[in-house]
Coordinates of C-alpha atoms in Angstrom, one line a residue:
M1 CA 84.0 83.2 43.8
R2 CA 86.7 80.5 44.1
V3 CA 87.9 79.9 47.7
V4 CA 90.8 77.7 48.7
Y5 CA 90.8 76.7 52.5
D6 CA 92.8 74.7 54.9
E7 CA 91.2 71.3 55.3
N8 CA 91.5 71.5 59.0
M9 CA 89.0 74.4 59.1
P10 CA 85.5 73.1 60.0
A11 CA 82.2 74.4 58.7
V12 CA 83.5 76.3 55.7
A13 CA 80.9 74.6 53.5
D14 CA 78.2 75.5 56.0
Y15 CA 79.1 79.2 55.9
L16 CA 80.3 79.7 52.3
G17 CA 79.1 76.6 50.3
H18 CA 75.9 78.4 49.1
C19 CA 77.9 81.2 47.4
C20 CA 81.5 80.0 46.7
E21 CA 83.3 77.3 44.9
L22 CA 85.4 75.6 47.5
T23 CA 88.6 73.6 47.5
A24 CA 90.2 72.2 50.6
V25 CA 94.1 71.8 50.6
N26 CA 96.8 70.8 53.0
G27 CA 97.8 74.1 54.6
R28 CA 101.3 72.9 55.2
R29 CA 101.8 71.7 51.8
L30 CA 100.1 74.5 49.9
D31 CA 101.6 75.1 46.4
P32 CA 101.6 78.4 44.6
A33 CA 100.0 76.4 41.5
Q34 CA 96.9 75.6 43.7
L35 CA 96.2 79.5 43.8
R36 CA 95.9 80.1 40.1
G37 CA 92.5 81.6 39.4
V38 CA 91.6 81.6 43.0
D39 CA 89.8 84.7 44.6
A40 CA 90.1 84.0 48.3
L41 CA 92.5 82.1 50.6
L42 CA 91.6 80.9 54.0
V43 CA 94.5 79.6 56.1
R44 CA 95.7 78.6 59.6
S45 CA 99.1 79.2 61.2
V46 CA 101.0 76.5 59.4
T47 CA 100.7 78.4 56.2
A48 CA 103.3 81.0 55.4
V49 CA 101.6 83.5 53.3
N50 CA 104.5 85.2 51.5
A51 CA 105.7 86.3 48.2
D52 CA 106.7 82.8 47.2
L53 CA 103.2 81.5 47.8
L54 CA 101.6 84.4 46.1
A55 CA 103.8 84.6 43.1
D56 CA 101.3 83.5 40.5
S57 CA 98.0 84.3 42.3
S58 CA 95.3 86.8 41.6
L59 CA 93.9 86.8 45.2
R60 CA 91.6 89.4 46.3
F61 CA 91.3 88.1 49.9
V62 CA 93.4 86.3 52.5
G63 CA 91.9 85.2 55.8
S64 CA 93.7 83.6 58.6
A65 CA 91.7 81.5 61.2
T66 CA 94.1 82.5 64.0
S67 CA 94.6 85.3 66.4
G68 CA 98.4 85.7 65.6
V69 CA 99.4 86.9 62.2
D70 CA 103.2 86.3 62.2
H71 CA 102.8 83.8 59.5
V72 CA 101.3 86.4 56.9
D73 CA 103.3 89.1 55.1
R74 CA 100.7 91.9 55.7
A75 CA 102.8 94.5 54.0
L76 CA 102.9 92.3 50.8
L77 CA 99.1 91.8 50.9
E78 CA 98.7 95.6 51.4
A79 CA 101.1 96.5 48.5
R80 CA 99.2 94.0 46.1
G81 CA 95.9 95.3 47.2
I82 CA 94.8 92.0 48.8
A83 CA 92.3 92.3 51.6
F84 CA 93.3 90.5 54.8
R85 CA 91.3 89.5 57.9
H86 CA 92.0 87.3 60.8
A87 CA 90.0 86.0 63.7
P88 CA 91.4 87.6 66.9
G89 CA 89.9 86.0 70.0
A90 CA 88.2 83.2 68.3
N91 CA 90.3 80.7 70.0
A92 CA 90.9 82.7 73.3
N93 CA 88.8 80.7 75.6
S94 CA 90.1 77.4 74.2
V95 CA 93.6 78.4 75.0
V96 CA 92.5 79.5 78.5
E97 CA 90.9 76.2 79.2
Y98 CA 94.0 74.4 77.9
V99 CA 96.1 76.6 80.4
L100 CA 93.9 75.8 83.3
G101 CA 93.7 72.2 82.2
A102 CA 97.5 72.0 82.5
I103 CA 97.6 73.7 85.8
A104 CA 94.9 71.3 87.1
A105 CA 97.0 68.4 85.9
I106 CA 100.3 69.5 87.6
D107 CA 100.4 68.2 91.2
V108 CA 98.8 70.5 93.5
T109 CA 99.4 73.7 91.5
L110 CA 95.7 74.4 91.2
E111 CA 95.2 74.3 95.0
Q112 CA 98.2 76.5 95.6
L113 CA 96.7 79.1 93.2
L114 CA 93.3 78.9 94.9
A115 CA 95.1 79.4 98.2
G116 CA 96.8 82.5 97.2
A117 CA 99.8 81.7 94.8
R118 CA 100.2 84.1 91.9
L119 CA 99.7 83.6 88.1
G120 CA 101.8 85.8 85.9
I121 CA 100.6 86.5 82.3
V122 CA 103.1 87.7 79.6
G123 CA 101.0 89.3 76.7
Y124 CA 97.6 91.1 77.6
G125 CA 95.9 90.4 74.1
H126 CA 92.7 88.4 73.7
V127 CA 94.0 85.3 75.3
G128 CA 95.8 87.2 78.2
R129 CA 92.8 89.2 79.0
K130 CA 90.5 86.1 78.9
L131 CA 92.9 84.2 81.3
A132 CA 93.0 87.1 83.6
A133 CA 89.2 87.3 83.6
R134 CA 89.0 83.7 84.5
C135 CA 91.5 84.1 87.3
E136 CA 89.2 86.9 88.7
A137 CA 86.3 84.8 88.5
L138 CA 88.2 81.9 90.4
G139 CA 89.7 84.2 93.0
I140 CA 93.2 83.5 91.7
D141 CA 95.8 86.3 92.2
W142 CA 97.3 87.4 88.9
C143 CA 99.4 90.1 87.2
A144 CA 100.2 90.7 83.6
T145 CA 102.9 92.5 81.4
D146 CA 102.5 93.8 78.0
P147 CA 104.8 96.7 77.0
W148 CA 103.1 97.3 73.7
L149 CA 99.9 98.6 75.6
P150 CA 99.6 102.1 77.0
D151 CA 99.8 102.7 80.6
G152 CA 96.4 102.0 82.3
S153 CA 95.4 99.2 80.0
I154 CA 96.0 96.4 82.4
P155 CA 94.2 96.3 85.9
R156 CA 97.1 94.5 87.6
P157 CA 100.3 95.7 85.7
A158 CA 103.7 94.2 86.4
S159 CA 107.0 94.3 84.9
L160 CA 108.4 91.1 83.1
E161 CA 110.8 90.6 85.9
E162 CA 107.8 90.6 88.5
V163 CA 105.8 88.2 86.2
L164 CA 108.8 85.9 85.9
R165 CA 108.9 85.6 89.9
C166 CA 105.2 84.2 89.9
E167 CA 104.4 80.7 90.9
V168 CA 102.8 80.0 87.5
I169 CA 103.9 81.9 84.3
S170 CA 101.8 81.6 81.2
L171 CA 103.1 83.0 77.9
H172 CA 100.5 84.7 75.6
P173 CA 102.4 87.5 73.5
E174 CA 102.2 87.9 69.7
L175 CA 105.4 86.9 68.1
T176 CA 107.3 89.8 66.7
R177 CA 110.8 90.8 66.1
S178 CA 109.8 94.5 66.0
E179 CA 111.5 97.0 68.3
P180 CA 111.4 98.2 70.9
W181 CA 109.9 95.1 72.5
P182 CA 110.4 92.0 70.4
S183 CA 109.0 88.7 71.8
Y184 CA 111.2 86.5 69.7
H185 CA 113.3 84.6 72.3
L186 CA 111.7 86.9 74.9
L187 CA 112.7 84.3 77.4
G188 CA 116.4 83.4 76.7
E189 CA 119.2 82.0 78.9
Q190 CA 119.4 84.7 81.4
S191 CA 115.8 84.9 82.2
L192 CA 115.3 81.1 82.2
D193 CA 118.2 80.7 84.6
D194 CA 116.4 82.8 87.2
L195 CA 113.4 80.5 87.2
H196 CA 113.5 77.7 89.8
G197 CA 112.0 74.3 90.7
R198 CA 108.7 75.6 92.5
Q199 CA 107.4 77.4 89.3
L200 CA 105.4 76.1 86.3
L201 CA 106.0 77.8 82.9
I202 CA 103.4 77.3 80.2
N203 CA 103.9 78.4 76.6
A204 CA 100.7 78.3 74.4
S205 CA 101.7 81.2 72.3
R206 CA 104.4 80.7 69.6
G207 CA 107.5 78.5 70.0
P208 CA 110.3 81.1 69.2
V209 CA 108.9 83.2 72.3
L210 CA 111.2 80.8 74.2
D211 CA 114.7 80.0 73.2
N212 CA 114.0 76.3 72.9
T213 CA 118.0 75.7 73.2
A214 CA 118.5 77.7 76.1
L215 CA 115.3 76.1 77.6
L216 CA 116.7 72.4 77.1
R217 CA 119.9 73.5 78.8
R218 CA 118.0 74.9 81.8
L219 CA 115.8 72.0 82.0
S220 CA 118.8 69.8 82.1
G221 CA 120.2 71.6 85.0
S222 CA 119.4 71.6 88.7
D223 CA 116.3 73.1 90.3
A224 CA 114.6 73.5 86.9
P225 CA 111.0 74.7 86.6
T226 CA 108.2 72.5 85.6
V227 CA 107.4 73.2 81.9
V228 CA 104.2 72.7 79.7
L229 CA 104.7 73.3 75.9
D230 CA 102.0 73.3 73.3
V231 CA 104.3 75.1 70.9
W232 CA 107.8 74.5 69.5
E233 CA 110.5 76.6 68.0
H234 CA 110.8 74.6 64.7
E235 CA 107.4 73.1 64.1
P236 CA 106.5 70.7 62.8
R237 CA 109.8 69.3 64.0
V238 CA 109.9 68.9 67.9
D239 CA 113.1 68.5 69.8
A240 CA 112.9 65.1 71.2
G241 CA 115.1 66.1 74.1
L242 CA 113.1 69.1 75.1
L243 CA 109.9 66.9 75.1
R244 CA 111.5 64.6 77.3
H245 CA 112.3 67.2 79.8
A246 CA 108.9 68.9 79.5
R247 CA 106.3 67.6 82.1
L248 CA 103.6 67.9 79.4
G249 CA 103.9 68.5 75.7
T250 CA 101.4 68.8 73.1
A251 CA 101.1 69.5 69.3
H252 CA 100.0 73.1 69.0
I253 CA 96.5 72.4 69.7
A254 CA 95.7 74.7 72.7
G255 CA 93.3 76.6 70.5
Y256 CA 91.8 73.6 68.8
S257 CA 88.5 73.2 70.4
L258 CA 85.6 72.8 68.1
D259 CA 84.0 75.9 69.5
A260 CA 87.2 77.9 68.6
K261 CA 87.6 76.5 65.1
I262 CA 84.0 77.3 64.2
N263 CA 84.2 80.8 65.7
A264 CA 87.2 81.5 63.4
T265 CA 85.4 80.1 60.3
Q266 CA 82.4 82.1 61.1
Q267 CA 84.4 85.5 61.5
L268 CA 86.3 84.9 58.3
A269 CA 83.1 84.0 56.4
E270 CA 81.4 87.0 57.7
S271 CA 84.5 89.3 56.6
L272 CA 84.5 87.7 53.1
R273 CA 80.7 88.2 52.6
Q274 CA 80.8 91.9 53.7
L275 CA 83.9 92.7 51.6
F276 CA 82.6 91.2 48.4
D277 CA 78.8 91.7 49.0
L278 CA 78.0 87.9 48.9
P279 CA 74.7 86.5 49.7
G280 CA 74.4 85.2 53.3
P281 CA 74.5 84.1 55.9
G282 CA 74.2 80.6 54.6
D283 CA 73.5 77.6 56.8
T284 CA 74.8 77.4 60.3
P285 CA 76.8 74.3 61.2
G286 CA 74.8 71.2 62.3
E287 CA 74.0 70.4 66.0
L288 CA 76.7 71.9 68.2
D289 CA 75.0 71.7 71.7
P290 CA 77.6 70.4 74.1
S291 CA 76.9 67.6 76.2
V292 CA 75.9 68.2 79.9
L293 CA 78.6 68.2 82.6
R294 CA 78.0 67.1 86.1
L295 CA 79.3 68.7 89.2
N296 CA 79.8 66.4 92.2
A297 CA 82.8 67.5 94.2
S298 CA 83.9 68.1 97.7
S299 CA 86.1 71.1 97.2
P300 CA 86.6 74.1 95.0
A301 CA 89.8 72.6 93.3
G302 CA 88.0 69.5 93.0
A303 CA 85.1 71.1 91.2
V304 CA 87.2 73.0 88.7
R305 CA 89.4 70.0 88.0
S306 CA 86.4 67.7 87.5
L307 CA 84.7 70.2 85.1
L308 CA 87.9 70.9 83.1
G309 CA 88.7 67.1 83.0
Q310 CA 85.1 66.3 81.6
R311 CA 86.0 68.4 78.5
Y312 CA 89.8 67.9 78.1
R313 CA 92.6 65.7 79.3
I314 CA 95.8 67.4 78.5
E315 CA 97.6 64.0 79.4
D316 CA 96.0 62.3 76.4
D317 CA 97.5 64.8 74.0
D318 CA 100.8 64.6 75.6
Q319 CA 100.8 60.8 75.1
R320 CA 99.9 61.3 71.6
L321 CA 102.8 63.5 70.8
R322 CA 105.3 61.5 72.6
A323 CA 104.2 58.4 70.7
V324 CA 104.9 60.3 67.4
V325 CA 108.1 62.3 68.3
L326 CA 109.9 59.7 70.4
S327 CA 109.1 56.9 68.0
G328 CA 111.7 57.9 65.5
S329 CA 109.6 57.6 62.5
A330 CA 108.7 60.7 60.6
P331 CA 107.9 62.9 63.6
A332 CA 107.3 66.0 61.6
S333 CA 104.6 64.4 59.4
G334 CA 103.2 62.8 62.6
F335 CA 103.0 66.2 64.2
D336 CA 100.7 67.4 61.4
L337 CA 98.8 64.5 61.4
L338 CA 98.0 64.9 65.0
R339 CA 96.6 68.1 64.3
K340 CA 94.6 67.2 61.1
N341 CA 93.2 64.2 63.0
Y342 CA 92.6 65.8 66.2
P343 CA 89.6 64.5 68.1
E344 CA 86.5 66.7 68.7
R345 CA 87.0 68.8 72.0
R346 CA 84.3 71.2 73.4
E347 CA 84.7 73.9 75.9
V348 CA 83.4 74.1 79.5
A349 CA 82.3 77.7 78.8
G350 CA 78.7 77.7 77.7
S351 CA 78.2 74.1 78.7
P352 CA 75.3 73.2 80.9
V353 CA 76.1 71.6 84.3
Q354 CA 74.0 69.4 86.4
V355 CA 74.9 70.1 90.1
A356 CA 74.4 67.5 92.6
A357 CA 72.6 68.4 95.8
S358 CA 75.8 67.6 97.8
A359 CA 77.8 69.9 95.6
G360 CA 75.3 72.8 95.5
S361 CA 77.7 75.1 97.3
L362 CA 80.2 74.6 94.6
A363 CA 78.0 75.8 91.8
R364 CA 79.8 79.2 91.6
W365 CA 83.0 77.4 90.5
A366 CA 81.1 76.2 87.4
E367 CA 79.9 79.6 86.7
A368 CA 83.5 81.0 87.2
L369 CA 84.5 78.8 84.3
G370 CA 81.7 80.0 82.1
A371 CA 79.5 77.0 82.4
V372 CA 75.8 77.3 83.2
P373 CA 74.2 75.4 86.0
V374 CA 70.9 73.9 84.9
E375 CA 69.8 71.7 87.9
V376 CA 70.3 70.9 91.3
G377 CA 69.4 67.3 91.9
G378 CA 70.1 64.4 94.2

């Protein structure tokens, strides 16, 4: 079986190299000619899978290493008898740790949440549910809205208006233009005008969920909210003015932990093997045990901030994006290079944590983040 895959997907050879002929490609620049004679295509969100791309193909399978599927014309695939699978939930914890890392980096927002401020979640899919679960474990008050879900699906339901009154707002809906609840430009001029300077707005879903033009106008005005953006309406182009007004900006990498990428590859490889009765499971990736974290803090916020910071510093990604976008030299290609050459990042969840004797009472905060205390030492 011939498989073409996005070069930014790790461990494809480990999972499929024993049974497939593999070709790595640039997902943003994938050409229809590269799919001639190919049986399966594995992509990420940068590849639009549409009639133009599939014009000359005889594909039997398309897999997307993503939770969202707005880049895939699923009706076209169904009409042509092409099987489709994606990787819902594979990067959920990575995105959640990005959101928590952003919160921890913004002044005393983390302390305020731990003291009773509220976090509002828009979209209660894999990421929204995982974020809510982390909030529960950390003792953070939260609420969520998702009109596509039936009543009773959300433990702490709220209207969109209620969510937008929370001190922290985190956006995680799928991108859709479908009625009756399209998420395209879900937050436009009117809803953005209602936000104020004591609120933090984070978008780690899809760029067009926020009307970027209206957002720039709002951020240029008085009493504007603090904003963290991982996604942009016209990627790979980033509005330099919007980036200047954002407190932190990154290159659509919230879900880019190594753990998340390998989870997605594994899911797609398993789907491919099951659908086409391929031998498996093949080799697992090389050594993936994360390094040991250390907990030595004097407060709950300090413990959470320290553990998150040992795995990820959002400020570093912000500096990288600003260097590319504000330099004036090929920012669009630079955006993709940041993603292609993204440094290895591991997650706190699942990591072993050494707990100093002086911080023993704070071990539960490590567990709340999904880490595993392994030792209490001096």
